[in-house]
Tab-separated table of C-alpha atoms in Angstrom:
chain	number	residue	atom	x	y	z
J	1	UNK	CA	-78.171	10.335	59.266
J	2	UNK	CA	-78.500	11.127	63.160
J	3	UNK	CA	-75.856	14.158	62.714
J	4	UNK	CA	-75.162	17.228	61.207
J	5	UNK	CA	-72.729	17.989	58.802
J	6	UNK	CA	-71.460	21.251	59.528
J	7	UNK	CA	-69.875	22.367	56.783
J	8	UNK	CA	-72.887	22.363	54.503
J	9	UNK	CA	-72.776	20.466	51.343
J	10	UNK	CA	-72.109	21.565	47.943
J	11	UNK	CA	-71.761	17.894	45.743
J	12	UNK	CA	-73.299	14.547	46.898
J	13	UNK	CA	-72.541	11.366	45.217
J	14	UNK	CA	-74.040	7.978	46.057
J	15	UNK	CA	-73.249	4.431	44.897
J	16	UNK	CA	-76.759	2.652	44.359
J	17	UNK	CA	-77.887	-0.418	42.257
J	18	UNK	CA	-81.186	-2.392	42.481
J	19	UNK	CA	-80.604	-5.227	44.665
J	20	UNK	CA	-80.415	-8.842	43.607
J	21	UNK	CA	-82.660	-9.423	40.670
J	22	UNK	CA	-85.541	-7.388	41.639
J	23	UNK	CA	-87.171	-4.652	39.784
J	24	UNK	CA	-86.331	-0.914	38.826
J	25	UNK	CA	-86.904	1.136	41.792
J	26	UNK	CA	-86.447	4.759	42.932
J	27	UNK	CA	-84.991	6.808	45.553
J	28	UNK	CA	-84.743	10.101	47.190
J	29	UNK	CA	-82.252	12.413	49.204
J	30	UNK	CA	-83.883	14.712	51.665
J	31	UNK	CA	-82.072	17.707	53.714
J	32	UNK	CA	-83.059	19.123	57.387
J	33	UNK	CA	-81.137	22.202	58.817
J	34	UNK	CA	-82.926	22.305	62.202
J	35	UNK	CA	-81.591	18.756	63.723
J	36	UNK	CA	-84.400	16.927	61.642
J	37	UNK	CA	-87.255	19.069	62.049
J	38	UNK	CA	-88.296	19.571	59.206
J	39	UNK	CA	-87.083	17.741	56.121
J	40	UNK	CA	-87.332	19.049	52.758
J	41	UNK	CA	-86.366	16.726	49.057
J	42	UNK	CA	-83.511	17.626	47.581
J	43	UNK	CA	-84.095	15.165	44.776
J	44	UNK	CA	-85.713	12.043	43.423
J	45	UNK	CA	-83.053	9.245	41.875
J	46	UNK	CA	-84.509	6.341	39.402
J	47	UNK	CA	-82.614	3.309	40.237
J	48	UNK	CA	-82.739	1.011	36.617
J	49	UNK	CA	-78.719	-0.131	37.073
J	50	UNK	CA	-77.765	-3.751	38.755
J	51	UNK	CA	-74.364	-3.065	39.019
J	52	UNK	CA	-73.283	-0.093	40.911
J	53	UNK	CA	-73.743	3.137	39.830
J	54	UNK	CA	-72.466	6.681	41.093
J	55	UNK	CA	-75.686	9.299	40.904
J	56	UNK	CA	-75.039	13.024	41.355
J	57	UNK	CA	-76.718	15.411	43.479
J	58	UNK	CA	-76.032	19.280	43.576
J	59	UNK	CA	-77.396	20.058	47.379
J	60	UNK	CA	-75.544	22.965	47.445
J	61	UNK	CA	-76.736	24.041	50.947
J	62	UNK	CA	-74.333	26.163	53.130
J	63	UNK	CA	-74.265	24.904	57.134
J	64	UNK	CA	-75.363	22.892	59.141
J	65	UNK	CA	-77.250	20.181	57.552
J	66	UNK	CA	-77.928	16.467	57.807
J	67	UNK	CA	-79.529	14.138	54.910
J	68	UNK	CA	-81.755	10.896	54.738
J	69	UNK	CA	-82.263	8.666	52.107
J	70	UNK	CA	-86.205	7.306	51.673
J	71	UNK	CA	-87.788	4.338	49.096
J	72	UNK	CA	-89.708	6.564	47.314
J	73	UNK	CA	-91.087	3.732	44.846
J	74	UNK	CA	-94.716	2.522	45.888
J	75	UNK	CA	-93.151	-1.217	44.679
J	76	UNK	CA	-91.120	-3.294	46.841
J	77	UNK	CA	-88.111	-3.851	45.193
J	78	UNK	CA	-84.779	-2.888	47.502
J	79	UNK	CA	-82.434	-1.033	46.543
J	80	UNK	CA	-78.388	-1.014	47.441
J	81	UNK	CA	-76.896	1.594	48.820
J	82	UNK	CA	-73.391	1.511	49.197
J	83	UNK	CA	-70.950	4.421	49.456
J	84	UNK	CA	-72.179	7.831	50.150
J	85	UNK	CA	-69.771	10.621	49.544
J	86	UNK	CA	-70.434	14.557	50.501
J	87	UNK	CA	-68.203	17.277	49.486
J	88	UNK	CA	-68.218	20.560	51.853
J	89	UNK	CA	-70.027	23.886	50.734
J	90	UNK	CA	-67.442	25.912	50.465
J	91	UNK	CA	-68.140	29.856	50.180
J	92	UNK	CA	-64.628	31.071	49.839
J	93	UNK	CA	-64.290	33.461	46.887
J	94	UNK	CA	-62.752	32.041	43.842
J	95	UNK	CA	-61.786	33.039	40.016
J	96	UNK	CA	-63.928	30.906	37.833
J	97	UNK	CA	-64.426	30.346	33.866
J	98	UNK	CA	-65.824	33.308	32.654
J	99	UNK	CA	-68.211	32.037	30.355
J	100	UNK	CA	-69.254	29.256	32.563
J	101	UNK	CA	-72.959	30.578	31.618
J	102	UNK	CA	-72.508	30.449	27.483
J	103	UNK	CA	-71.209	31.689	25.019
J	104	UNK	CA	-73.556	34.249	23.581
J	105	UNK	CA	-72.502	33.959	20.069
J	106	UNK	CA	-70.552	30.736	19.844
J	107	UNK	CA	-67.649	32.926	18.838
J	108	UNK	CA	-64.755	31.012	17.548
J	109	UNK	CA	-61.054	32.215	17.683
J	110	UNK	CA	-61.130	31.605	13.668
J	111	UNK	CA	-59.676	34.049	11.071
J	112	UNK	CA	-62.663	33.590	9.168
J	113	UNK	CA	-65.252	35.073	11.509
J	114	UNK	CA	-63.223	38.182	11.467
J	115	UNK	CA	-66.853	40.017	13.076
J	116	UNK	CA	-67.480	37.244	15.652
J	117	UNK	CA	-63.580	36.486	16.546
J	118	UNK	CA	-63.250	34.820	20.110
J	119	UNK	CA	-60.564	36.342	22.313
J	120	UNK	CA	-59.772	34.552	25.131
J	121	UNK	CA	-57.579	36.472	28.040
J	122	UNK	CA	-56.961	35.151	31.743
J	123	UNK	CA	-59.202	38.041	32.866
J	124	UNK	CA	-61.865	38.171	30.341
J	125	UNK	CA	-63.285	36.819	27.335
J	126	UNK	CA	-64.634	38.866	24.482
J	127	UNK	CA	-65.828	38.689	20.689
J	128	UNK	CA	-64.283	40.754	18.610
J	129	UNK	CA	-66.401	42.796	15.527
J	130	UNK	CA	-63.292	43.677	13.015
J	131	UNK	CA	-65.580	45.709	10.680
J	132	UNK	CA	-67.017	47.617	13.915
J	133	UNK	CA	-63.688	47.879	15.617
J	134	UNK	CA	-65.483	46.936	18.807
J	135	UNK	CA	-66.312	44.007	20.708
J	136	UNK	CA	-70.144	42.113	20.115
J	137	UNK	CA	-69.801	41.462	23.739
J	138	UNK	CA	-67.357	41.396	27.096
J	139	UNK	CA	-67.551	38.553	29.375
J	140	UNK	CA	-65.593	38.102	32.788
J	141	UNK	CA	-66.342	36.329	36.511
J	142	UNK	CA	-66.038	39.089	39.389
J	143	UNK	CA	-65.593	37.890	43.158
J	144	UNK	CA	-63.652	39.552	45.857
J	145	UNK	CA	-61.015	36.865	44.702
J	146	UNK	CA	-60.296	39.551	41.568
J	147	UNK	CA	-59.616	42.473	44.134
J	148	UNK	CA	-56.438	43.781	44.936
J	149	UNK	CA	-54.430	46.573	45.747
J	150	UNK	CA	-53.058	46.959	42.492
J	151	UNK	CA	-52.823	50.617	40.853
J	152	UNK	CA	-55.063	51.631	37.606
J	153	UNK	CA	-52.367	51.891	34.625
J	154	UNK	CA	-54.250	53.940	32.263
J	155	UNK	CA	-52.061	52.353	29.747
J	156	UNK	CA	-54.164	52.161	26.441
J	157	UNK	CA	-52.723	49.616	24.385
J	158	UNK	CA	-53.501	48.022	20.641
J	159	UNK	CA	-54.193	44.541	21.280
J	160	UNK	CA	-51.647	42.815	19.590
J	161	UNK	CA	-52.940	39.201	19.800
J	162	UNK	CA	-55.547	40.486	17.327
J	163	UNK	CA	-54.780	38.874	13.912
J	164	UNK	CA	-52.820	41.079	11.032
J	165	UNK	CA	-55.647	41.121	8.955
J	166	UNK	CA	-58.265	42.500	11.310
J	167	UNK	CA	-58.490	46.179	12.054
J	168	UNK	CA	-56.506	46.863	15.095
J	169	UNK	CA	-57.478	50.233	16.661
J	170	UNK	CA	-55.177	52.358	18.571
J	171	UNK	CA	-55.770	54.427	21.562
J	172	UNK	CA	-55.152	57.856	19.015
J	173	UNK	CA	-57.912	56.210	17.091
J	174	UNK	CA	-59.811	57.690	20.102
J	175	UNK	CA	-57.973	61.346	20.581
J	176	UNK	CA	-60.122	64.534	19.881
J	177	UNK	CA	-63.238	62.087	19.139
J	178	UNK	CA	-65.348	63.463	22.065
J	179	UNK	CA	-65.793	60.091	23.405
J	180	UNK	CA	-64.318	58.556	26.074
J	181	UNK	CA	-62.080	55.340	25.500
J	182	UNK	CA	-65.137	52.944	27.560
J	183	UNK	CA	-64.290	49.854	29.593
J	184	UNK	CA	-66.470	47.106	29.265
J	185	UNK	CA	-64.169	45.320	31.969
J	186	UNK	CA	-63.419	47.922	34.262
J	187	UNK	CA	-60.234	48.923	35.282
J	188	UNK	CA	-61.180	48.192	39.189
J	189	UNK	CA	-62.887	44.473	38.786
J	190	UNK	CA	-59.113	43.513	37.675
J	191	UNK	CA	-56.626	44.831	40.635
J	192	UNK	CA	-55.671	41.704	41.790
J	193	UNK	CA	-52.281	42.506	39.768
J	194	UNK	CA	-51.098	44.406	37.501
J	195	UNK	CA	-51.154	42.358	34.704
J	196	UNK	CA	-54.806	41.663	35.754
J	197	UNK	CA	-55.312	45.932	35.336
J	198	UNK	CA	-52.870	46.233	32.096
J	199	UNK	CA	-55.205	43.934	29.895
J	200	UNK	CA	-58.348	45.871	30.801
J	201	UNK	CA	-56.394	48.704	29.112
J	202	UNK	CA	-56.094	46.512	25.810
J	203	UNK	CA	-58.486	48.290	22.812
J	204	UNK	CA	-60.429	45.247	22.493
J	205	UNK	CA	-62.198	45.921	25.938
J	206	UNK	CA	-62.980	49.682	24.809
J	207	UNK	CA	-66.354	51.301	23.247
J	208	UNK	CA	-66.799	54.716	22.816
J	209	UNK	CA	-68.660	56.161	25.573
J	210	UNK	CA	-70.443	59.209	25.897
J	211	UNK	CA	-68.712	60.985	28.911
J	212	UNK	CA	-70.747	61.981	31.255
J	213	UNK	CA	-72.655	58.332	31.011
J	214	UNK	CA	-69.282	56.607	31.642
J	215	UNK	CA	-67.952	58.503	34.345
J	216	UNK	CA	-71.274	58.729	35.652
J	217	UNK	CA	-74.478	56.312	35.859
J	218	UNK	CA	-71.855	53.687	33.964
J	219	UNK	CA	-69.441	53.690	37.098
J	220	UNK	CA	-71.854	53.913	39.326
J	221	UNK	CA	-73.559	50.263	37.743
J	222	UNK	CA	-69.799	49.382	37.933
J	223	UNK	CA	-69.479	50.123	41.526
J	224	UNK	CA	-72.587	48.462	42.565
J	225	UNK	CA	-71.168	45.525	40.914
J	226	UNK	CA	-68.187	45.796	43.060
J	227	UNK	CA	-69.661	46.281	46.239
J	228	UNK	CA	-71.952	43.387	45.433
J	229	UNK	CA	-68.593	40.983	45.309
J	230	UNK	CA	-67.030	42.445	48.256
J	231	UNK	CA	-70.278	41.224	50.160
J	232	UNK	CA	-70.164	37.796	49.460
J	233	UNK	CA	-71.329	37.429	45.827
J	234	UNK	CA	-69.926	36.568	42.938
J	235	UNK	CA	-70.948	38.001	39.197
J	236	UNK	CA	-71.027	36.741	35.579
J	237	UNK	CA	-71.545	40.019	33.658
J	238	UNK	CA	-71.942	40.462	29.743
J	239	UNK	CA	-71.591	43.908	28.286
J	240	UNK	CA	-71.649	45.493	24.672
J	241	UNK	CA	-73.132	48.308	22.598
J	242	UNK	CA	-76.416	48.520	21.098
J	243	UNK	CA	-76.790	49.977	17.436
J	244	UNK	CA	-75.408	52.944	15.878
J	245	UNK	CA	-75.284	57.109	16.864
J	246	UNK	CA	-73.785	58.487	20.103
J	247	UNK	CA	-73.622	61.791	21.298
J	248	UNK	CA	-70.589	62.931	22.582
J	249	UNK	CA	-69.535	66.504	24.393
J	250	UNK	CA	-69.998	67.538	20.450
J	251	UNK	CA	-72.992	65.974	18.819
J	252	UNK	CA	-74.037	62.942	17.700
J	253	UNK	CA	-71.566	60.602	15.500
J	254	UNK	CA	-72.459	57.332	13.939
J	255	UNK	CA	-68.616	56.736	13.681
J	256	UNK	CA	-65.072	57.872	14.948
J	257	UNK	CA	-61.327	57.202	13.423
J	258	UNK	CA	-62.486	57.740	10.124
J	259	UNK	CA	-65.436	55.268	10.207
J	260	UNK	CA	-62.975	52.620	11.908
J	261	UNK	CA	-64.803	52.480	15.137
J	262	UNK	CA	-68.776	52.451	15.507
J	263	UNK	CA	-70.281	54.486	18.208
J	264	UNK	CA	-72.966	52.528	19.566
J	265	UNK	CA	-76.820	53.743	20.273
J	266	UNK	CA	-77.362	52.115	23.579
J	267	UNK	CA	-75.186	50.297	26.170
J	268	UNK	CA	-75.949	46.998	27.849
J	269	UNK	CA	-75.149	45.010	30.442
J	270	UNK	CA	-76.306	41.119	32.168
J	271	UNK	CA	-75.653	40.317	35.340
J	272	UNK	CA	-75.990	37.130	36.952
J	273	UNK	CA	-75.593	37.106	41.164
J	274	UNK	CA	-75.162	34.322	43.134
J	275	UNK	CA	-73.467	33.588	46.790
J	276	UNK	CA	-69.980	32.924	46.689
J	277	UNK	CA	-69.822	28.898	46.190
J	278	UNK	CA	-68.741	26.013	43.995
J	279	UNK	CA	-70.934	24.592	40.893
J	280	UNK	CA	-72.044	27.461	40.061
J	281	UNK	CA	-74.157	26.656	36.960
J	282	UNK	CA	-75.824	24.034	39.325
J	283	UNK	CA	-76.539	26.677	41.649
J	284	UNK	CA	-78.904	28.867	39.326
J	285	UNK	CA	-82.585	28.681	39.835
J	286	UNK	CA	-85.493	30.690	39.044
J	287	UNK	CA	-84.954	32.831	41.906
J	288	UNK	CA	-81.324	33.840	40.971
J	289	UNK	CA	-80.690	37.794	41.121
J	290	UNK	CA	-80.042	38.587	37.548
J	291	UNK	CA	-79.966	42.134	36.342
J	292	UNK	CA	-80.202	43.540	32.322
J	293	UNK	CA	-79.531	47.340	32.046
J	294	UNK	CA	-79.819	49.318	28.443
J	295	UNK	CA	-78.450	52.691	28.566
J	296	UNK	CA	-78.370	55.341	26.096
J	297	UNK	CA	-74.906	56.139	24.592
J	298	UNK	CA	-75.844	59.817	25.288
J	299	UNK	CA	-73.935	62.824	27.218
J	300	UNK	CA	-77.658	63.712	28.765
J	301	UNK	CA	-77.083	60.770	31.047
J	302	UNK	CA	-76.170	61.319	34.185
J	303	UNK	CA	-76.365	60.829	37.777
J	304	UNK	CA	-76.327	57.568	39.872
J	305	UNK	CA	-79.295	56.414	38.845
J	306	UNK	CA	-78.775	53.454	36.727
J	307	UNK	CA	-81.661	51.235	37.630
J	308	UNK	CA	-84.010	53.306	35.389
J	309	UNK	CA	-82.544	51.645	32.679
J	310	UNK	CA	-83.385	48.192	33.499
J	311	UNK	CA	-85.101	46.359	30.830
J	312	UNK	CA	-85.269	42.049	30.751
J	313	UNK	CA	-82.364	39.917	29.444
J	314	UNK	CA	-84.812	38.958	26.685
J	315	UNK	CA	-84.840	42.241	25.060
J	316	UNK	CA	-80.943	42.970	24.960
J	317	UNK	CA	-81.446	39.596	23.621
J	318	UNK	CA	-84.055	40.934	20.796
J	319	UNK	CA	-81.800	43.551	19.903
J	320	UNK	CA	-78.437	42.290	19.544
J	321	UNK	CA	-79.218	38.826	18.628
J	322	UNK	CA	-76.915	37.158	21.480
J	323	UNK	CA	-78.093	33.959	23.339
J	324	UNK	CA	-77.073	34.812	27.070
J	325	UNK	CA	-77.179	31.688	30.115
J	326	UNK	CA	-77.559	29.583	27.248
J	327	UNK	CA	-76.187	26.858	29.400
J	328	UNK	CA	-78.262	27.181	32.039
J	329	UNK	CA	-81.355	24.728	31.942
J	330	UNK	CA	-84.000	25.948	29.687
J	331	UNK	CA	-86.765	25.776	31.783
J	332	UNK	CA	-85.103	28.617	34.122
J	333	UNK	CA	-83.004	30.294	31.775
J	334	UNK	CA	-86.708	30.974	30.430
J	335	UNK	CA	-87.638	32.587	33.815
J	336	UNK	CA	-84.779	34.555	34.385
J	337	UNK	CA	-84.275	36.549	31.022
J	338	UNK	CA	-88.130	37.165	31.218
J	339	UNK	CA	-88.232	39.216	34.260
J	340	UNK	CA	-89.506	42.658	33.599
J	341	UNK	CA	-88.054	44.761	36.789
């Protein structure tokens, strides 16, 4: 290629086959972003097929960029080449499958996993614990393409797509319990609409949250995560309670609502940041920005500081038993929850 593409290039797909009848070959795609410079692999391709076959290639590269196919095989054989197709990088914001990471605890929207139930809203996606009155986890994509103008409700709310026979708490469950009624959601990552901002008022999104930690150091990890979208990221965050025992503005409490609702130990939360793009599991690599934060349910905490709390993803992992990025490729999903910060 004697050109640049100058829309980048997110998805490439070629047509190759091993020509006539000669022998299994292999291939390989290489990328320059200085007018062909410098060239850099973007991947090696075995060629085993005689009849055409479409191959796959995540570039993702944003700009200007041209690409060059080589023989990489030290044998002879030729190789066919026939169409070459190259969809733009596009970096517009968009709303994307929340748990296009994993599942952490293959939840299952099935009445008889009443403590790992799988609720699945348009904004978020959560497993329910019925005997803890809490969700195991919260998951939800943030980009500036959730942001809106839309006012905060404050209109706590059963959830009512909970089934009969699993505990269904009530904002009063929460009234006079010294805790605060905690997003895991926030209110702000859904103001696109207000239907967006009503469901992040829905029980099933709350843990009781010592009050000075959620209105401070919790919002301020929430507000970081905001900015971070508005700048041209977008986030797949994970967040849950830790344990058992709380301290409120009046002690510590193992439970509230007449043992209804556990008051978690410790609060935690995943992040995963990447630039605003398509394919994002193909994106992920070793060097992806991914945060893990374990905070103490406790009315000591305070301030902006919530980077103290940092721990890796593999100990939230340790303690709660969850499998986060578990679709991300092994090799660097083994990276990435290994970081110490």
């Amino acid at each position: 290629m004697n050109f640049n593409l100058s829309n980048g290039a997110s998805r490439i797909i070629v047509s190759n086959a091993i020509y006539g009848v000669d022998q299994s070959s292999q291939w390989s795609l290489w990328s320059s972003v200085d007018d062909g410079l410098v060239w850099l692999k973007v991947a090696n391709v075995n060629c085993t097929k005689h009849t055409l076959y479409k191959d796959t290639i995540y570039a993702n590269i944003s700009g200007k960029v041209r690409f060059e196919i080589r023989h990489s095989s030290l044998n002879t054989s030729r190789i066919n080449i026939d169409d070459l197709y190259i969809e733009d990088f596009d970096t517009t914001a968009s709303q994307d499958y929340h748990l296009t990471l994993g599942n952490p605890s293959n939840a299952q929207t099935d009445i008889a996993f009443p403590d790992n139930y799988l609720l699945a809203k348009d904004q978020y996606i959560l497993s329910y614990n019925s005997s803890k009155g809490i969700p195991n986890w919260v998951g939800w994509h943030m980009s500036s393409a959730w942001h809106g103008s839309a006012p905060r409700k404050d209109a706590f709310k059963a959830d009512a797509t909970l089934p009969t026979s699993f505990i269904r708490i009530k904002p009063s469950d929460y009234t006079n319990s010294v805790f605060d009624r905690g997003h895991m959601c926030p209110s702000e990552d859904r103001d696109l609409t207000t239907t967006d901002n009503l469901q992040t008022f829905l029980m099933t999104n709350m843990i009781p949250q010592a009050p000075n930690c959620n209105q401070q150091t919790w919002r301020y990890l929430e507000q970081y995560c905001q900015t971070t979208a508005q700048n041209g990221k977008e986030l797949y965050i994970y967040s849950g309670g830790i344990g058992s025992g709380g301290s409120g503005s009046k002690g510590l409490f193992t439970t509230i609502a007449n043992g209804k609702v556990v008051v978690p130990q410790f609060l935690w939360k995943v992040i995963v940041v990447l630039p605003n793009g398509p394919y994002d599991l193909n994106r992920i690599t070793a060097d992806t920005k991914v945060i893990a934060v374990k905070v103490p349910n406790m009315n000591f905490v305070t301030g902006i500081n919530w980077s103290q709390y940092r721990v890796s993803v593999d100990k939230i992992e340790s303690l709660t038993g969850l499998n986060f990025l578990a679709d991300v490729d092994d090799s660097i999903e083994d990276v990435l929850e290994a970081q110490v910060p």
